mmCIF file of C-alpha atoms in Angstrom:
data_model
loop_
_atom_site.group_PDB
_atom_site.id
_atom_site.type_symbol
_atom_site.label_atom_id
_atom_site.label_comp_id
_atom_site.label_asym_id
_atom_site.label_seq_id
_atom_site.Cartn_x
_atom_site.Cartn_y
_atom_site.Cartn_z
ATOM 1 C CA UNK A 198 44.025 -22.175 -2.893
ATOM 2 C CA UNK A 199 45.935 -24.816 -0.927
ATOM 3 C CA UNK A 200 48.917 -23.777 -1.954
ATOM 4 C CA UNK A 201 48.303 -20.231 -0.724
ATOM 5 C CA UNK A 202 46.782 -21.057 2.481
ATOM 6 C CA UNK A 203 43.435 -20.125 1.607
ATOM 7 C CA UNK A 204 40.335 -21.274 3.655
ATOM 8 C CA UNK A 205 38.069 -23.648 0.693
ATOM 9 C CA UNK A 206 35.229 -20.964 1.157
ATOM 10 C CA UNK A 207 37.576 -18.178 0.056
ATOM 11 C CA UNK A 208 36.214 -17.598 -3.232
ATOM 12 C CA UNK A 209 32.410 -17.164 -1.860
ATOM 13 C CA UNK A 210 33.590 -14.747 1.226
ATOM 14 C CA UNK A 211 36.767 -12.839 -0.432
ATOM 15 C CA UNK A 212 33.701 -10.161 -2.194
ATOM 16 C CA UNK A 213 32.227 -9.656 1.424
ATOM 17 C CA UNK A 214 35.544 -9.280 3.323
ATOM 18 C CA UNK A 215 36.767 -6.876 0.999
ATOM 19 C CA UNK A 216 33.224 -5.559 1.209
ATOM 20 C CA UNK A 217 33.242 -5.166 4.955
ATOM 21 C CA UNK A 218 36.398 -2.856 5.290
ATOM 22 C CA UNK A 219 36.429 0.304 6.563
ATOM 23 C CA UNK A 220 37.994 3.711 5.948
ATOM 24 C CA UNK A 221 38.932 3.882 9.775
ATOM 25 C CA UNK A 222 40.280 0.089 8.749
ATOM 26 C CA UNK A 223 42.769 1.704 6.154
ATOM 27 C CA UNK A 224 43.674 4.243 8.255
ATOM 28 C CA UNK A 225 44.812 2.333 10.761
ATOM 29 C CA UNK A 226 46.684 -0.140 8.694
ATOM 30 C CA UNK A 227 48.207 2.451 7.081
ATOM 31 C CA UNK A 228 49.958 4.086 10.397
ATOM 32 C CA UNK A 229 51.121 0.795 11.138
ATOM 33 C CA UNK A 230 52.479 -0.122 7.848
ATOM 34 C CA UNK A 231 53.424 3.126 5.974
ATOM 35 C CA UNK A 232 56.058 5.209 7.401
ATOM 36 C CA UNK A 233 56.459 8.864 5.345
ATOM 37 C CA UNK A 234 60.334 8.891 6.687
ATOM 38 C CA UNK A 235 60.672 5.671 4.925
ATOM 39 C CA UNK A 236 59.202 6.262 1.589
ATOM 40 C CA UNK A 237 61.330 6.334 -1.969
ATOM 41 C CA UNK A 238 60.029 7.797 -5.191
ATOM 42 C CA UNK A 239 60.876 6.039 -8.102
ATOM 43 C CA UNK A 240 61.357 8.755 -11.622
ATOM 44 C CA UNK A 241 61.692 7.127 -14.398
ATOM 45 C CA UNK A 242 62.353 8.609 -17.853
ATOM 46 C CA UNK A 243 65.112 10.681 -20.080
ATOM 47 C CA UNK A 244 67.287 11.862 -17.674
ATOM 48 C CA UNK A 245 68.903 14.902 -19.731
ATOM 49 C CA UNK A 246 65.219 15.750 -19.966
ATOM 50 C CA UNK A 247 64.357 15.579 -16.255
ATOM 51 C CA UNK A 248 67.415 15.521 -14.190
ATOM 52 C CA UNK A 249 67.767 19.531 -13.343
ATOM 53 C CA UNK A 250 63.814 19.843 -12.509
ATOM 54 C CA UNK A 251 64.735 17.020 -9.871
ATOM 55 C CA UNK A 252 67.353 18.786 -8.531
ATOM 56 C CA UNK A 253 65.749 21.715 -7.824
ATOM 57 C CA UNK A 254 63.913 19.909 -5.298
ATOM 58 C CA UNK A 255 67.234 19.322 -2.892
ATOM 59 C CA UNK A 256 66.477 15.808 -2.664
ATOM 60 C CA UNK A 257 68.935 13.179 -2.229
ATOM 61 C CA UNK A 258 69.195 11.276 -5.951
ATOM 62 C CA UNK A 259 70.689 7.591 -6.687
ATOM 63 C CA UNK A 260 70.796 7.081 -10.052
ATOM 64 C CA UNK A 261 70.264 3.862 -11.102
ATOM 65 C CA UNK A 262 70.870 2.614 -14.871
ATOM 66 C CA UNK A 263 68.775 0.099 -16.793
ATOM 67 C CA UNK A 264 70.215 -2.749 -14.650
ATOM 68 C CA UNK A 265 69.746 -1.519 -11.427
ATOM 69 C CA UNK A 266 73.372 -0.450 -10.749
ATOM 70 C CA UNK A 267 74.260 3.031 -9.158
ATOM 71 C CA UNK A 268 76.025 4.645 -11.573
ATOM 72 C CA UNK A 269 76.797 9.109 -11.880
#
């Protein structure tokens, strides 16, 4: 827990914090922290399989290969 920076109590208060949040608390924290403009969606699978449904959607696409490189 040190190494973390974790008060020596955390293990008997972590239940009730978690405990004590609220949906108003999530929504909140998520119009702070999420922003839709912002989001990517990651599709993984068999690309000849799944490539022209994508498409259809007129989204931009980056391919990526098994590495992580851009690639056509």
């Amino acid at each position: 827990m040190v190494q973390f920076g974790l008060p020596d109590d955390y293990l008997q208060t972590v239940r009730s914090n978690v405990e004590s949040v609220t949906l108003d608390d999530v929504h909140r924290i998520t119009q702070e922290l999420i922003r839709p403009d912002q989001l990517k969606i990651l599709v993984v699978g068999d690309r000849q399989q799944i490539e022209a449904g994508l498409r259809e959607l007129d989204l931009p696409i980056v391919i990526l290969d098994v590495d992580g490189v851009e690639t056509t």
